[in-house]
Amino acid sequence: MSEIPAKATESEDPSDGARAEATDGLTSGDASSGDVPPAGAAAGVSPVEALAADASSVTPSGTPPSTGAPTVDGMWQSSPPGSMYDYIKVASFSIGPDGLVDQWSLRAEQLLGIPAERAVGMDPIAAFVDPDRRERGQRKMAEILDGREWTGVVPFRIPDTVDDEPVREGIAEVYVMPTRTEDGEKAAVCIVVDVRTLRSIETDLAASQAIFGQSPFGFLLIDLDLRVRRANQRFASTFGGMPDDHRGKGVHDYLPRAEAERVAATMRRVLETGESITDMHVTGFIPDADGRRHWSVNLYRVHSGSGRPIGIAWLGTDITARRAAAREAAAARRNLALLNEAGARIGNSLDLETTARELLDVVVPGFCDLATVDLYQGLLVGDETPPGLADGSADVRRVAFASAVSEAPFSVTGEPVKLGAVHNYAFNSPCADALRTGRPRLVPGEEGGLVRTTLAVPMVAHDTVVGLAQFARTKGSEPFGDRDRDLAVELAARAAVCIDNARLYRREHERALLLQRSLLPPGDPEASGLDIACRYLPGSATTGRSGEVGGDWFDVIELPGHRTALVVGDVMGRGLRAAVAMGELRSAVRTLAQLDLEPAEVLSHLDEIVQGLGAPGGVQQATRAARRPREADLSEVYLATCVYAVYDPVTRRCTFANAGHLPPVLVEPGEAALMLDVPPGMPLGVGGEPFEEVEVELPEGALLALYTDGLVESRDHPLDEGLQAFVGALTDPPRPSPGRHPATTAPRADTHRDLEDVCDHVLNTLNTHHGEDDIALLMARVQGLPADSVGDWTLPREPRSVGRAREYARAQLLAWDLEPLVDTTELLVSELVTNALRYGEGEIRLRLLLDRTLVCEVWDSGLVQPRRRRARDTDEGGRGLQLVGLLSAAWGSRRTPRGKTVWFELPLPGGETSLPDPAEALMSLF
């Protein structure tokens, strides 16, 4: 270097504070440019000056001077950790009279990187000063050894320690103080401060001051006693006053007690563990402001240069607005979640009460703490328009209640209403006003009660109020706001639409079910020679849920000659359409049965009728259109299955015809149940195929079962499995109750009870609770007519047979103790036998049958059916059939394989039907 920018002054007292002030700046080629001021210029009193007094009192040997004066203890107190020397790199060494280093401190080793064994004996000018500056350095050293103090900023370099290691350079502020050795020779003590460290500290302080003072966040420095040592302007503007006004305060001066205790415990934990706390939410109040405030606070421990904890840094951000926005967003998300849940859970059932409970399952406890649903009683019982809508005071029934706090019913005003109770609201009550106006009402809770506020929301569907939903929040919960009210209205509206749909569906279902039941036989059917038991379960009845009715039906039809037709059928499809089609088919079956047609003929006619159900022009149009394709959009396709059986109690023979239905099951006494081999045929409505008949002789006491597929088939149980289960249930029937007789010898009442038990056993054994289809079950136990209840005679074709027929009839009636019927029977038998002689062919057969009524049949081989006509006054004959019609309860004729049969029926004496007076009947003919 060209020169050392310093000047030296001579002083007699080296400790008098004389200084050599730098007057010249460093040259442009120096390592430290002239814009680097001395350390003392930035701090008023340089660190070197601060150390001068202590350094001057240290001898080259490191011992204090012996002045003879007592030593002040405070001068020898060591600075505590965390002093300025932890941050400033300060080193010292001494120079002997020869200008060489004779003492080297540990700080010098750390600052300059040269150990003491190497440094002692070195020439500091030659070792640390650039060669071009050494000459002036030697002059300054000579001046110093002459007793002059000197201070200045000196560029230096550290001598090479390793050949490959580059030379390190630096700038130091040096303070040289003359001293003397023990021998009185002149020496010097040098104190060296790293200038770059000082400049770094100054920069850090400026940056810290800028961050601390200009931070938009509340900034605190808290000491080890948890007291504020420094606060920035942002914190002071929030809590009032100037930053200095907050010194010495604690968290209890700003926060409520419980919150302050929590925060203080957290700060103590930060001091103990050193773990930082991020985003700790703190709640409190600020002066001259309403409402609670929220802050997000970050805490971290602050250390000194030596690593000793000296306090905590507090950085707080006001998040009150963010919390409010988060609450709004959370409320919006909660409302959307509730609406989504409501859409998924409400309306899964077409039952009114279930739908109301689904609404409460959604809102409790997510939206409110207690909730109820009241529906108009008129709507529940099927009325189209509930009464009292004008004043909101009509009867309502509480159909649902839910609570997250108590199971006891609650009421906004008055006494609590129990679940299922029918009640009404006073005209001036808020609930009545909500029902009357169709707008929600906010009702405050009673003083001292559990409820804080209640929302009374009318349930409106299609501009019709169907009920009232009440949502209540208990004390301690947030009150209802505008957003909550809108959400409650939306939830109630959705539930109202589902409830109204369920109401309409229930109404349609009840109508269809009423229609279907009206088309089934009323009560327990009765038949001659058969004990009948039947069961019908619609799809809804098996599960307790509202479902569509089906097209299953059964029928028991009395035929002439004490015969009985058993019918079981199933129209494919569900709903009102299937029920109406079933009614038409049942009516058609009864009409065809009265014609006394064979079973196969009945099914053939039914097949044509079913084809005509879906045709616009009816049966005839369907027949004509059978030869050309049918337009799918002009007609509907109807299909049905049916089994038709005719049982004759005299012969105990049963004739079956089947149209695609499941086979009948027969259980003979003492034998296992078996399915009869009846050709299934094609379903009704397919057309084009004839139906076959099968005749089976049924033993006395046998059990015949006809059924529909709902009994033996479901989604979980295939048809084959269901049929096997059904056959097994009939094979192992329930045992008769004690005191009952076996079926073959039991009285009729006991036999019927046993048959009812068999029906119940079958339904309980099989899977009849699936609710997927209707179930029809018809069971008949065979009880043929006894031989003594039948009178059968063959008469030759001659006039004397008329009188003989009267004699046979009189004798048989007297044997049966039916004397009141003798005269009428003789008269009518003579008329039928006379007609057979005059208009019939072949031999004549007379048969009397006694069961619930008396039936008389006259057989012949003629094919011409008798036709009743009205005789004119001038006619001598033609009044026989009129007389038969007047005196009998019923009469008719039917074809037989070998001719025809003409019959009449008379009620038994003592029955509900009385015989007409024969004299009056004869007089009515004229």
PDB file of N, CA, C and O in Angstrom, residues 671-715:
ATOM      1  N   GLU A 671     -99.738 -89.516   1.550  1.00  0.00           N
ATOM      2  CA  GLU A 671     -98.738 -89.511   0.490  1.00  0.00           C
ATOM      3  C   GLU A 671     -98.036 -88.152   0.442  1.00  0.00           C
ATOM      4  O   GLU A 671     -98.508 -87.165   0.992  1.00  0.00           O
ATOM      5  N   ALA A 672     -96.890 -88.131  -0.238  1.00  0.00           N
ATOM      6  CA  ALA A 672     -96.160 -86.880  -0.434  1.00  0.00           C
ATOM      7  C   ALA A 672     -96.842 -86.042  -1.510  1.00  0.00           C
ATOM      8  O   ALA A 672     -97.507 -86.565  -2.413  1.00  0.00           O
ATOM      9  N   ALA A 673     -96.677 -84.748  -1.411  1.00  0.00           N
ATOM     10  CA  ALA A 673     -97.267 -83.838  -2.399  1.00  0.00           C
ATOM     11  C   ALA A 673     -96.573 -84.021  -3.743  1.00  0.00           C
ATOM     12  O   ALA A 673     -95.381 -84.319  -3.825  1.00  0.00           O
ATOM     13  N   LEU A 674     -97.360 -83.850  -4.801  1.00  0.00           N
ATOM     14  CA  LEU A 674     -96.794 -83.967  -6.139  1.00  0.00           C
ATOM     15  C   LEU A 674     -97.473 -82.945  -7.045  1.00  0.00           C
ATOM     16  O   LEU A 674     -98.618 -82.542  -6.831  1.00  0.00           O
ATOM     17  N   MET A 675     -96.723 -82.507  -8.057  1.00  0.00           N
ATOM     18  CA  MET A 675     -97.266 -81.585  -9.053  1.00  0.00           C
ATOM     19  C   MET A 675     -97.933 -82.381 -10.167  1.00  0.00           C
ATOM     20  O   MET A 675     -97.329 -83.312 -10.727  1.00  0.00           O
ATOM     21  N   LEU A 676     -99.167 -82.035 -10.453  1.00  0.00           N
ATOM     22  CA  LEU A 676     -99.921 -82.741 -11.489  1.00  0.00           C
ATOM     23  C   LEU A 676     -99.346 -82.427 -12.860  1.00  0.00           C
ATOM     24  O   LEU A 676     -98.952 -81.285 -13.156  1.00  0.00           O
ATOM     25  N   ASP A 677     -99.315 -83.437 -13.686  1.00  0.00           N
ATOM     26  CA  ASP A 677     -98.784 -83.296 -15.039  1.00  0.00           C
ATOM     27  C   ASP A 677     -99.892 -82.773 -15.948  1.00  0.00           C
ATOM     28  O   ASP A 677    -100.569 -83.536 -16.648  1.00  0.00           O
ATOM     29  N   VAL A 678    -100.076 -81.462 -15.905  1.00  0.00           N
ATOM     30  CA  VAL A 678    -101.073 -80.806 -16.748  1.00  0.00           C
ATOM     31  C   VAL A 678    -100.326 -80.053 -17.839  1.00  0.00           C
ATOM     32  O   VAL A 678     -99.465 -79.209 -17.529  1.00  0.00           O
ATOM     33  N   PRO A 679    -100.597 -80.331 -19.113  1.00  0.00           N
ATOM     34  CA  PRO A 679     -99.897 -79.597 -20.173  1.00  0.00           C
ATOM     35  C   PRO A 679    -100.048 -78.093 -19.996  1.00  0.00           C
ATOM     36  O   PRO A 679    -101.162 -77.583 -19.841  1.00  0.00           O
ATOM     37  N   PRO A 680     -98.923 -77.346 -19.947  1.00  0.00           N
ATOM     38  CA  PRO A 680     -99.022 -75.924 -19.601  1.00  0.00           C
ATOM     39  C   PRO A 680     -99.697 -75.080 -20.662  1.00  0.00           C
ATOM     40  O   PRO A 680    -100.379 -74.115 -20.346  1.00  0.00           O
ATOM     41  N   GLY A 681     -99.547 -75.411 -21.919  1.00  0.00           N
ATOM     42  CA  GLY A 681    -100.148 -74.580 -22.952  1.00  0.00           C
ATOM     43  C   GLY A 681     -99.472 -73.219 -23.054  1.00  0.00           C
ATOM     44  O   GLY A 681     -98.532 -72.890 -22.330  1.00  0.00           O
ATOM     45  N   MET A 682     -99.970 -72.395 -23.956  1.00  0.00           N
ATOM     46  CA  MET A 682     -99.449 -71.052 -24.160  1.00  0.00           C
ATOM     47  C   MET A 682    -100.217 -70.061 -23.296  1.00  0.00           C
ATOM     48  O   MET A 682    -101.403 -70.258 -23.008  1.00  0.00           O
ATOM     49  N   PRO A 683     -99.557 -68.969 -22.875  1.00  0.00           N
ATOM     50  CA  PRO A 683    -100.281 -67.961 -22.088  1.00  0.00           C
ATOM     51  C   PRO A 683    -101.421 -67.344 -22.881  1.00  0.00           C
ATOM     52  O   PRO A 683    -101.413 -67.311 -24.123  1.00  0.00           O
ATOM     53  N   LEU A 684    -102.406 -66.868 -22.172  1.00  0.00           N
ATOM     54  CA  LEU A 684    -103.527 -66.195 -22.802  1.00  0.00           C
ATOM     55  C   LEU A 684    -103.047 -64.914 -23.471  1.00  0.00           C
ATOM     56  O   LEU A 684    -102.305 -64.124 -22.877  1.00  0.00           O
ATOM     57  N   GLY A 685    -103.487 -64.687 -24.686  1.00  0.00           N
ATOM     58  CA  GLY A 685    -103.063 -63.519 -25.435  1.00  0.00           C
ATOM     59  C   GLY A 685    -102.090 -63.842 -26.544  1.00  0.00           C
ATOM     60  O   GLY A 685    -101.871 -63.013 -27.431  1.00  0.00           O
ATOM     61  N   VAL A 686    -101.480 -65.029 -26.506  1.00  0.00           N
ATOM     62  CA  VAL A 686    -100.558 -65.426 -27.573  1.00  0.00           C
ATOM     63  C   VAL A 686    -101.335 -65.895 -28.795  1.00  0.00           C
ATOM     64  O   VAL A 686    -101.070 -65.479 -29.924  1.00  0.00           O
ATOM     65  N   GLY A 687    -102.336 -66.740 -28.568  1.00  0.00           N
ATOM     66  CA  GLY A 687    -103.206 -67.206 -29.645  1.00  0.00           C
ATOM     67  C   GLY A 687    -102.554 -68.258 -30.526  1.00  0.00           C
ATOM     68  O   GLY A 687    -101.340 -68.465 -30.533  1.00  0.00           O
ATOM     69  N   GLY A 688    -103.405 -68.937 -31.266  1.00  0.00           N
ATOM     70  CA  GLY A 688    -102.930 -69.883 -32.274  1.00  0.00           C
ATOM     71  C   GLY A 688    -102.705 -71.287 -31.797  1.00  0.00           C
ATOM     72  O   GLY A 688    -102.428 -72.174 -32.612  1.00  0.00           O
ATOM     73  N   GLU A 689    -102.837 -71.585 -30.520  1.00  0.00           N
ATOM     74  CA  GLU A 689    -102.582 -72.914 -30.007  1.00  0.00           C
ATOM     75  C   GLU A 689    -103.786 -73.406 -29.215  1.00  0.00           C
ATOM     76  O   GLU A 689    -104.349 -72.654 -28.411  1.00  0.00           O
ATOM     77  N   PRO A 690    -104.198 -74.669 -29.421  1.00  0.00           N
ATOM     78  CA  PRO A 690    -105.309 -75.211 -28.622  1.00  0.00           C
ATOM     79  C   PRO A 690    -104.841 -75.579 -27.225  1.00  0.00           C
ATOM     80  O   PRO A 690    -103.656 -75.714 -26.954  1.00  0.00           O
ATOM     81  N   PHE A 691    -105.821 -75.742 -26.352  1.00  0.00           N
ATOM     82  CA  PHE A 691    -105.523 -76.107 -24.965  1.00  0.00           C
ATOM     83  C   PHE A 691    -105.984 -77.529 -24.717  1.00  0.00           C
ATOM     84  O   PHE A 691    -107.045 -77.956 -25.214  1.00  0.00           O
ATOM     85  N   GLU A 692    -105.210 -78.255 -23.939  1.00  0.00           N
ATOM     86  CA  GLU A 692    -105.520 -79.650 -23.638  1.00  0.00           C
ATOM     87  C   GLU A 692    -106.166 -79.751 -22.261  1.00  0.00           C
ATOM     88  O   GLU A 692    -105.949 -78.908 -21.397  1.00  0.00           O
ATOM     89  N   GLU A 693    -106.931 -80.857 -22.108  1.00  0.00           N
ATOM     90  CA  GLU A 693    -107.583 -81.137 -20.831  1.00  0.00           C
ATOM     91  C   GLU A 693    -107.017 -82.404 -20.233  1.00  0.00           C
ATOM     92  O   GLU A 693    -106.638 -83.333 -20.956  1.00  0.00           O
ATOM     93  N   VAL A 694    -106.974 -82.429 -18.919  1.00  0.00           N
ATOM     94  CA  VAL A 694    -106.544 -83.609 -18.169  1.00  0.00           C
ATOM     95  C   VAL A 694    -107.566 -83.849 -17.080  1.00  0.00           C
ATOM     96  O   VAL A 694    -107.899 -82.935 -16.316  1.00  0.00           O
ATOM     97  N   GLU A 695    -108.060 -85.095 -16.992  1.00  0.00           N
ATOM     98  CA  GLU A 695    -109.040 -85.447 -15.963  1.00  0.00           C
ATOM     99  C   GLU A 695    -108.371 -86.324 -14.924  1.00  0.00           C
ATOM    100  O   GLU A 695    -107.701 -87.303 -15.258  1.00  0.00           O
ATOM    101  N   VAL A 696    -108.551 -85.944 -13.659  1.00  0.00           N
ATOM    102  CA  VAL A 696    -107.907 -86.638 -12.553  1.00  0.00           C
ATOM    103  C   VAL A 696    -108.970 -86.980 -11.522  1.00  0.00           C
ATOM    104  O   VAL A 696    -109.814 -86.134 -11.181  1.00  0.00           O
ATOM    105  N   GLU A 697    -108.932 -88.217 -11.053  1.00  0.00           N
ATOM    106  CA  GLU A 697    -109.832 -88.627  -9.973  1.00  0.00           C
ATOM    107  C   GLU A 697    -109.154 -88.319  -8.643  1.00  0.00           C
ATOM    108  O   GLU A 697    -108.034 -88.750  -8.377  1.00  0.00           O
ATOM    109  N   LEU A 698    -109.856 -87.557  -7.812  1.00  0.00           N
ATOM    110  CA  LEU A 698    -109.300 -87.116  -6.542  1.00  0.00           C
ATOM    111  C   LEU A 698    -109.830 -87.995  -5.417  1.00  0.00           C
ATOM    112  O   LEU A 698    -111.050 -88.136  -5.262  1.00  0.00           O
ATOM    113  N   PRO A 699    -108.976 -88.615  -4.635  1.00  0.00           N
ATOM    114  CA  PRO A 699    -109.454 -89.444  -3.522  1.00  0.00           C
ATOM    115  C   PRO A 699    -110.071 -88.574  -2.425  1.00  0.00           C
ATOM    116  O   PRO A 699    -109.813 -87.381  -2.320  1.00  0.00           O
ATOM    117  N   GLU A 700    -110.888 -89.205  -1.625  1.00  0.00           N
ATOM    118  CA  GLU A 700    -111.514 -88.518  -0.507  1.00  0.00           C
ATOM    119  C   GLU A 700    -110.441 -88.020   0.457  1.00  0.00           C
ATOM    120  O   GLU A 700    -109.509 -88.729   0.832  1.00  0.00           O
ATOM    121  N   GLY A 701    -110.581 -86.727   0.853  1.00  0.00           N
ATOM    122  CA  GLY A 701    -109.619 -86.140   1.784  1.00  0.00           C
ATOM    123  C   GLY A 701    -108.369 -85.594   1.126  1.00  0.00           C
ATOM    124  O   GLY A 701    -107.488 -85.066   1.827  1.00  0.00           O
ATOM    125  N   ALA A 702    -108.263 -85.688  -0.195  1.00  0.00           N
ATOM    126  CA  ALA A 702    -107.080 -85.151  -0.873  1.00  0.00           C
ATOM    127  C   ALA A 702    -107.085 -83.622  -0.807  1.00  0.00           C
ATOM    128  O   ALA A 702    -108.122 -82.975  -0.654  1.00  0.00           O
ATOM    129  N   LEU A 703    -105.896 -83.055  -0.960  1.00  0.00           N
ATOM    130  CA  LEU A 703    -105.712 -81.604  -0.896  1.00  0.00           C
ATOM    131  C   LEU A 703    -105.201 -81.123  -2.240  1.00  0.00           C
ATOM    132  O   LEU A 703    -104.189 -81.615  -2.746  1.00  0.00           O
ATOM    133  N   LEU A 704    -105.911 -80.154  -2.813  1.00  0.00           N
ATOM    134  CA  LEU A 704    -105.548 -79.580  -4.109  1.00  0.00           C
ATOM    135  C   LEU A 704    -105.148 -78.122  -3.883  1.00  0.00           C
ATOM    136  O   LEU A 704    -105.863 -77.370  -3.222  1.00  0.00           O
ATOM    137  N   ALA A 705    -104.001 -77.732  -4.469  1.00  0.00           N
ATOM    138  CA  ALA A 705    -103.478 -76.375  -4.276  1.00  0.00           C
ATOM    139  C   ALA A 705    -103.234 -75.726  -5.637  1.00  0.00           C
ATOM    140  O   ALA A 705    -102.536 -76.285  -6.483  1.00  0.00           O
ATOM    141  N   LEU A 706    -103.826 -74.551  -5.825  1.00  0.00           N
ATOM    142  CA  LEU A 706    -103.569 -73.696  -6.982  1.00  0.00           C
ATOM    143  C   LEU A 706    -102.957 -72.397  -6.464  1.00  0.00           C
ATOM    144  O   LEU A 706    -103.366 -71.873  -5.422  1.00  0.00           O
ATOM    145  N   TYR A 707    -102.027 -71.797  -7.217  1.00  0.00           N
ATOM    146  CA  TYR A 707    -101.242 -70.679  -6.695  1.00  0.00           C
ATOM    147  C   TYR A 707    -100.689 -69.868  -7.864  1.00  0.00           C
ATOM    148  O   TYR A 707    -100.754 -70.273  -9.032  1.00  0.00           O
ATOM    149  N   THR A 708    -100.124 -68.707  -7.537  1.00  0.00           N
ATOM    150  CA  THR A 708     -99.451 -67.865  -8.526  1.00  0.00           C
ATOM    151  C   THR A 708     -97.946 -67.851  -8.240  1.00  0.00           C
ATOM    152  O   THR A 708     -97.493 -68.308  -7.185  1.00  0.00           O
ATOM    153  N   ASP A 709     -97.192 -67.312  -9.193  1.00  0.00           N
ATOM    154  CA  ASP A 709     -95.732 -67.403  -9.099  1.00  0.00           C
ATOM    155  C   ASP A 709     -95.154 -66.556  -7.973  1.00  0.00           C
ATOM    156  O   ASP A 709     -94.019 -66.783  -7.553  1.00  0.00           O
ATOM    157  N   GLY A 710     -95.886 -65.555  -7.483  1.00  0.00           N
ATOM    158  CA  GLY A 710     -95.361 -64.763  -6.375  1.00  0.00           C
ATOM    159  C   GLY A 710     -95.116 -65.582  -5.129  1.00  0.00           C
ATOM    160  O   GLY A 710     -94.317 -65.186  -4.273  1.00  0.00           O
ATOM    161  N   LEU A 711     -95.773 -66.745  -5.002  1.00  0.00           N
ATOM    162  CA  LEU A 711     -95.586 -67.586  -3.830  1.00  0.00           C
ATOM    163  C   LEU A 711     -94.280 -68.360  -3.886  1.00  0.00           C
ATOM    164  O   LEU A 711     -93.669 -68.635  -2.840  1.00  0.00           O
ATOM    165  N   VAL A 712     -93.818 -68.690  -5.073  1.00  0.00           N
ATOM    166  CA  VAL A 712     -92.682 -69.607  -5.194  1.00  0.00           C
ATOM    167  C   VAL A 712     -91.490 -68.992  -5.907  1.00  0.00           C
ATOM    168  O   VAL A 712     -90.477 -69.672  -6.094  1.00  0.00           O
ATOM    169  N   GLU A 713     -91.556 -67.724  -6.275  1.00  0.00           N
ATOM    170  CA  GLU A 713     -90.456 -67.141  -7.036  1.00  0.00           C
ATOM    171  C   GLU A 713     -90.179 -65.722  -6.540  1.00  0.00           C
ATOM    172  O   GLU A 713     -91.098 -64.958  -6.264  1.00  0.00           O
ATOM    173  N   SER A 714     -88.891 -65.382  -6.432  1.00  0.00           N
ATOM    174  CA  SER A 714     -88.444 -64.035  -6.086  1.00  0.00           C
ATOM    175  C   SER A 714     -87.031 -63.862  -6.624  1.00  0.00           C
ATOM    176  O   SER A 714     -86.441 -64.777  -7.201  1.00  0.00           O
ATOM    177  N   ARG A 715     -86.484 -62.666  -6.433  1.00  0.00           N
ATOM    178  CA  ARG A 715     -85.126 -62.420  -6.927  1.00  0.00           C
ATOM    179  C   ARG A 715     -84.109 -63.286  -6.206  1.00  0.00           C
ATOM    180  O   ARG A 715     -83.088 -63.675  -6.776  1.00  0.00           O
TER     181      ARG A 715
END
